[in-house]
């Protein structure tokens, strides 16, 4: 990678910084929530899976709202204590994924060198509710959660929120992710340099690895610490960046789509 001109690193979250959670684990968690609510567990797990896009785009305002909404879809009206027990089960699961992070040494090294760090994540509101308690949160100067922005990768807005908050042009950002949902190409379309993360450790790989190998010709790393050597040290600001306004947010110059 040409390491010139890099001042910020943006990361995906699941299967890049933390485990995504195996499908069986997520289904078991949802069935457990159903049991807490007094609802048929398989039915609750099914409706949870069916509403993934709604939840990820932020159409449900909070975990509490989500549990109530899913319960109503199944014709149930659980008590508040039942709802709270189901919420706790959901948030404990989310926190367990954050606790299993492998990314702290690399994030610490990058921040020490002076890079701005941003998170661009397709996540539901459970992730945002546990984020303050995540061991990752202290390292990031900007976060873009789809459930808050309403935009999922690879749409440009998902990345622009984080780059704008860091006040760094997208042309001076590196994006790191597992490659799912076209996220690497979405980053490149904004002028970012993109790096695929495919863990060397099989235990850290998702059950289904995104099939980007055939079309991805960019760099791939198996350990996030490799990134530290790739990007070197950040390029100092020259104070000359111009800016433009996109959807009411100040976005540094270079954030519009460019071809690579």
CSV table of C-alpha atoms in Angstrom, one decimal:
chain,number,residue,atom,x,y,z
A,1,UNK,CA,0.0,0.0,0.0
A,2,UNK,CA,1.1,3.5,-0.8
A,3,UNK,CA,1.1,4.9,2.7
A,4,UNK,CA,1.4,8.6,1.8
A,5,UNK,CA,-1.4,10.9,2.7
A,6,UNK,CA,-3.1,8.7,5.3
A,7,UNK,CA,-4.5,10.5,8.4
A,8,UNK,CA,-7.4,8.3,9.5
A,9,UNK,CA,-8.3,4.6,9.6
A,10,UNK,CA,-12.0,3.6,9.4
A,11,UNK,CA,-13.0,0.1,10.5
A,12,UNK,CA,-16.0,-2.2,10.2
A,13,UNK,CA,-17.1,-3.8,13.5
A,14,UNK,CA,-18.4,-7.3,13.3
A,15,UNK,CA,-15.8,-9.9,12.1
A,16,UNK,CA,-13.2,-7.1,11.9
A,17,UNK,CA,-12.8,-5.9,15.4
A,18,UNK,CA,-15.1,-8.3,17.3
A,19,UNK,CA,-16.7,-11.6,16.4
A,20,UNK,CA,-20.0,-11.4,14.5
A,21,UNK,CA,-21.5,-14.2,16.5
A,22,UNK,CA,-22.3,-17.5,15.0
A,23,UNK,CA,-25.7,-18.0,13.5
A,24,UNK,CA,-26.5,-20.7,16.0
A,25,UNK,CA,-25.5,-18.5,18.9
A,26,UNK,CA,-27.7,-15.6,17.7
A,27,UNK,CA,-30.6,-17.9,17.2
A,28,UNK,CA,-30.2,-19.4,20.7
A,29,UNK,CA,-30.0,-15.9,22.1
A,30,UNK,CA,-33.3,-14.9,20.3
A,31,UNK,CA,-35.0,-18.1,21.4
A,32,UNK,CA,-33.9,-17.3,25.0
A,33,UNK,CA,-35.5,-13.9,24.6
A,34,UNK,CA,-38.7,-15.5,23.5
A,35,UNK,CA,-38.7,-17.7,26.5
A,36,UNK,CA,-38.2,-14.8,28.8
A,37,UNK,CA,-41.2,-13.1,27.1
A,38,UNK,CA,-43.5,-16.1,27.3
A,39,UNK,CA,-43.5,-16.3,23.5
A,40,UNK,CA,-42.9,-19.4,21.4
A,41,UNK,CA,-39.0,-19.3,21.2
A,42,UNK,CA,-38.7,-20.5,17.6
A,43,UNK,CA,-41.3,-17.9,16.5
A,44,UNK,CA,-39.5,-15.1,18.3
A,45,UNK,CA,-36.2,-16.2,16.7
A,46,UNK,CA,-37.8,-16.2,13.3
A,47,UNK,CA,-39.3,-12.7,13.5
A,48,UNK,CA,-36.0,-11.4,14.9
A,49,UNK,CA,-34.2,-12.8,11.8
A,50,UNK,CA,-36.9,-11.4,9.4
A,51,UNK,CA,-36.6,-7.9,10.7
A,52,UNK,CA,-32.8,-7.6,10.4
A,53,UNK,CA,-32.8,-4.9,7.8
A,54,UNK,CA,-35.5,-2.9,9.7
A,55,UNK,CA,-33.5,-3.1,12.9
A,56,UNK,CA,-30.2,-2.3,11.2
A,57,UNK,CA,-31.6,0.8,9.5
A,58,UNK,CA,-32.9,2.2,12.8
A,59,UNK,CA,-36.6,1.8,12.1
A,60,UNK,CA,-36.9,0.6,15.7
A,61,UNK,CA,-35.7,3.2,18.1
A,62,UNK,CA,-34.3,1.2,21.0
A,63,UNK,CA,-34.0,-2.4,22.3
A,64,UNK,CA,-37.0,-1.8,24.4
A,65,UNK,CA,-39.1,-0.6,21.5
A,66,UNK,CA,-37.7,-3.5,19.4
A,67,UNK,CA,-38.8,-6.1,22.0
A,68,UNK,CA,-42.3,-4.6,22.3
A,69,UNK,CA,-42.7,-4.4,18.5
A,70,UNK,CA,-41.6,-8.0,17.9
A,71,UNK,CA,-43.9,-9.2,20.6
A,72,UNK,CA,-46.8,-7.4,19.1
A,73,UNK,CA,-46.1,-8.9,15.7
A,74,UNK,CA,-46.5,-12.3,17.4
A,75,UNK,CA,-49.7,-11.2,19.2
A,76,UNK,CA,-48.1,-11.1,22.6
A,77,UNK,CA,-48.1,-8.4,25.3
A,78,UNK,CA,-45.5,-9.4,27.9
A,79,UNK,CA,-45.1,-7.7,31.2
A,80,UNK,CA,-42.5,-5.0,31.8
A,81,UNK,CA,-40.4,-7.3,33.9
A,82,UNK,CA,-40.4,-9.9,31.1
A,83,UNK,CA,-39.3,-7.3,28.6
A,84,UNK,CA,-36.5,-6.2,30.9
A,85,UNK,CA,-35.3,-9.8,31.2
A,86,UNK,CA,-35.3,-10.2,27.5
A,87,UNK,CA,-33.4,-6.9,27.0
A,88,UNK,CA,-30.8,-8.0,29.5
A,89,UNK,CA,-30.3,-11.2,27.6
A,90,UNK,CA,-29.8,-9.3,24.3
A,91,UNK,CA,-27.4,-6.7,25.7
A,92,UNK,CA,-25.4,-9.3,27.6
A,93,UNK,CA,-24.9,-11.2,24.3
A,94,UNK,CA,-23.8,-8.0,22.5
A,95,UNK,CA,-21.3,-7.2,25.3
A,96,UNK,CA,-19.9,-10.7,25.1
A,97,UNK,CA,-18.9,-10.1,21.5
A,98,UNK,CA,-17.2,-6.8,22.4
A,99,UNK,CA,-15.4,-8.5,25.3
A,100,UNK,CA,-14.0,-11.0,22.8
A,101,UNK,CA,-12.2,-8.3,20.7
A,102,UNK,CA,-8.8,-9.0,19.3
A,103,UNK,CA,-8.2,-5.4,18.2
A,104,UNK,CA,-7.0,-3.5,21.2
A,105,UNK,CA,-3.2,-3.8,20.6
A,106,UNK,CA,-3.6,-2.5,17.0
A,107,UNK,CA,-6.0,0.3,17.9
A,108,UNK,CA,-3.7,1.4,20.7
A,109,UNK,CA,-0.7,1.5,18.4
A,110,UNK,CA,-2.6,3.4,15.7
A,111,UNK,CA,-3.9,6.0,18.2
A,112,UNK,CA,-0.5,6.4,19.7
A,113,UNK,CA,0.9,7.2,16.3
A,114,UNK,CA,-1.7,9.9,15.9
A,115,UNK,CA,-4.2,8.4,13.4
A,116,UNK,CA,-7.8,9.4,13.7
A,117,UNK,CA,-9.9,6.3,14.2
A,118,UNK,CA,-13.5,5.9,13.0
A,119,UNK,CA,-16.0,3.1,13.1
A,120,UNK,CA,-18.5,2.4,10.3
A,121,UNK,CA,-20.9,-0.4,11.3
A,122,UNK,CA,-24.1,-1.9,10.1
A,123,UNK,CA,-25.6,-2.5,13.5
A,124,UNK,CA,-28.9,-2.5,15.3
A,125,UNK,CA,-29.6,-0.5,18.5
A,126,UNK,CA,-28.3,-3.2,20.8
A,127,UNK,CA,-24.8,-2.3,19.7
A,128,UNK,CA,-25.3,1.4,20.3
A,129,UNK,CA,-26.7,0.8,23.7
A,130,UNK,CA,-23.7,-1.3,24.9
A,131,UNK,CA,-21.1,0.9,23.0
A,132,UNK,CA,-20.3,3.1,26.1
A,133,UNK,CA,-19.3,-0.1,28.0
A,134,UNK,CA,-17.3,-1.6,25.1
A,135,UNK,CA,-13.5,-1.9,25.5
A,136,UNK,CA,-13.3,-0.5,22.0
A,137,UNK,CA,-15.2,2.8,22.6
A,138,UNK,CA,-12.3,4.8,24.1
A,139,UNK,CA,-10.2,4.4,20.9
A,140,UNK,CA,-12.6,5.9,18.4
A,141,UNK,CA,-13.0,9.6,17.6
A,142,UNK,CA,-16.0,9.0,15.4
A,143,UNK,CA,-18.7,6.3,15.0
A,144,UNK,CA,-21.2,5.7,12.2
A,145,UNK,CA,-23.9,3.2,13.2
A,146,UNK,CA,-26.4,2.4,10.6
A,147,UNK,CA,-29.3,2.3,13.1
A,148,UNK,CA,-28.5,5.9,13.9
A,149,UNK,CA,-27.8,7.2,10.4
A,150,UNK,CA,-30.3,5.1,8.5
A,151,UNK,CA,-27.7,4.3,5.9
A,152,UNK,CA,-26.0,0.9,5.4
A,153,UNK,CA,-22.7,0.1,3.7
A,154,UNK,CA,-21.8,0.4,0.9
A,155,UNK,CA,-23.8,3.6,0.6
A,156,UNK,CA,-21.6,6.7,0.7
A,157,UNK,CA,-23.3,8.3,3.7
A,158,UNK,CA,-22.2,5.5,6.0
A,159,UNK,CA,-18.6,6.4,5.5
A,160,UNK,CA,-19.0,10.1,5.2
A,161,UNK,CA,-20.4,10.5,8.7
A,162,UNK,CA,-17.2,9.1,10.2
A,163,UNK,CA,-14.9,10.9,7.9
A,164,UNK,CA,-16.7,14.2,8.5
A,165,UNK,CA,-16.6,13.8,12.3
A,166,UNK,CA,-12.8,13.2,12.1
A,167,UNK,CA,-12.4,16.2,9.8
A,168,UNK,CA,-10.4,14.1,7.3
A,169,UNK,CA,-11.0,13.9,3.6
A,170,UNK,CA,-11.9,10.4,2.4
A,171,UNK,CA,-8.9,10.5,0.2
A,172,UNK,CA,-6.8,10.5,3.3
A,173,UNK,CA,-8.6,7.5,4.9
A,174,UNK,CA,-8.0,3.8,4.9
A,175,UNK,CA,-11.0,1.5,5.4
A,176,UNK,CA,-10.6,-2.0,6.9
A,177,UNK,CA,-13.3,-4.6,6.8
A,178,UNK,CA,-14.0,-8.2,6.1
A,179,UNK,CA,-15.5,-7.3,2.7
A,180,UNK,CA,-19.2,-8.2,3.2
A,181,UNK,CA,-21.9,-6.3,1.5
A,182,UNK,CA,-19.5,-4.5,-0.9
A,183,UNK,CA,-18.1,-2.4,1.9
A,184,UNK,CA,-14.5,-2.4,0.4
A,185,UNK,CA,-15.7,-1.2,-3.0
A,186,UNK,CA,-18.0,1.3,-1.3
A,187,UNK,CA,-14.9,2.8,0.5
A,188,UNK,CA,-12.9,2.8,-2.7
A,189,UNK,CA,-15.6,4.7,-4.6
A,190,UNK,CA,-15.1,7.5,-2.1
A,191,UNK,CA,-11.3,7.6,-2.8
A,192,UNK,CA,-10.3,5.6,0.3
A,193,UNK,CA,-7.7,2.9,0.3
A,194,UNK,CA,-9.4,-0.3,1.4
A,195,UNK,CA,-7.9,-3.3,3.1
A,196,UNK,CA,-9.6,-6.7,3.6
A,197,UNK,CA,-9.3,-8.4,7.0
A,198,UNK,CA,-9.3,-12.2,6.7
A,199,UNK,CA,-8.1,-13.5,10.1
A,200,UNK,CA,-5.2,-16.0,10.1
A,201,UNK,CA,-6.7,-17.6,13.1
A,202,UNK,CA,-9.6,-19.9,12.0
A,203,UNK,CA,-11.3,-19.4,15.3
A,204,UNK,CA,-11.8,-15.7,14.5
A,205,UNK,CA,-13.2,-16.3,11.0
A,206,UNK,CA,-17.0,-16.0,10.5
A,207,UNK,CA,-18.9,-19.1,9.5
A,208,UNK,CA,-19.5,-17.6,6.1
A,209,UNK,CA,-16.5,-15.7,4.8
A,210,UNK,CA,-17.6,-13.0,2.3
A,211,UNK,CA,-16.9,-14.1,-1.2
A,212,UNK,CA,-14.9,-11.2,-2.3
A,213,UNK,CA,-11.6,-13.0,-3.2
A,214,UNK,CA,-12.4,-13.4,-6.9
A,215,UNK,CA,-13.0,-9.7,-7.4
A,216,UNK,CA,-10.8,-8.2,-4.7
A,217,UNK,CA,-7.3,-7.2,-5.9
A,218,UNK,CA,-6.4,-5.0,-3.0
A,219,UNK,CA,-4.4,-5.7,0.1
A,220,UNK,CA,-5.5,-8.4,2.5
A,221,UNK,CA,-4.2,-8.8,6.1
A,222,UNK,CA,-4.6,-11.7,8.5
A,223,UNK,CA,-3.8,-9.8,11.7
A,224,UNK,CA,-4.7,-6.2,12.5
A,225,UNK,CA,-1.2,-5.6,13.7
A,226,UNK,CA,-0.1,-5.8,10.1
A,227,UNK,CA,-2.0,-2.7,9.4
A,228,UNK,CA,0.2,-0.7,11.8
A,229,UNK,CA,3.2,-1.4,9.6
A,230,UNK,CA,1.3,-0.8,6.4
A,231,UNK,CA,0.2,2.8,7.2
A,232,UNK,CA,3.3,4.1,8.9
A,233,UNK,CA,2.6,7.5,10.5
A,234,UNK,CA,-0.1,10.0,9.7
A,235,UNK,CA,0.6,12.8,7.2
A,236,UNK,CA,0.5,16.2,9.0
A,237,UNK,CA,-2.3,18.6,8.3
A,238,UNK,CA,-1.4,21.5,6.0
A,239,UNK,CA,-4.5,23.4,7.1
A,240,UNK,CA,-5.6,23.9,3.5
A,241,UNK,CA,-8.5,21.4,3.2
A,242,UNK,CA,-11.6,22.9,1.7
A,243,UNK,CA,-15.0,21.6,2.8
A,244,UNK,CA,-18.4,21.0,1.3
A,245,UNK,CA,-21.8,20.4,2.9
A,246,UNK,CA,-23.5,17.1,2.5
A,247,UNK,CA,-26.9,16.5,4.1
A,248,UNK,CA,-26.2,19.2,6.7
A,249,UNK,CA,-22.9,17.7,7.8
A,250,UNK,CA,-19.5,19.3,7.2
A,251,UNK,CA,-17.6,16.9,5.0
A,252,UNK,CA,-13.9,17.5,4.1
A,253,UNK,CA,-13.1,17.9,0.5
A,254,UNK,CA,-12.5,14.7,-1.5
A,255,UNK,CA,-15.6,13.0,0.0
A,256,UNK,CA,-17.6,12.8,-3.2
A,257,UNK,CA,-17.5,9.6,-5.3
A,258,UNK,CA,-14.4,9.2,-7.3
A,259,UNK,CA,-13.2,6.4,-9.6
A,260,UNK,CA,-10.2,4.4,-8.7
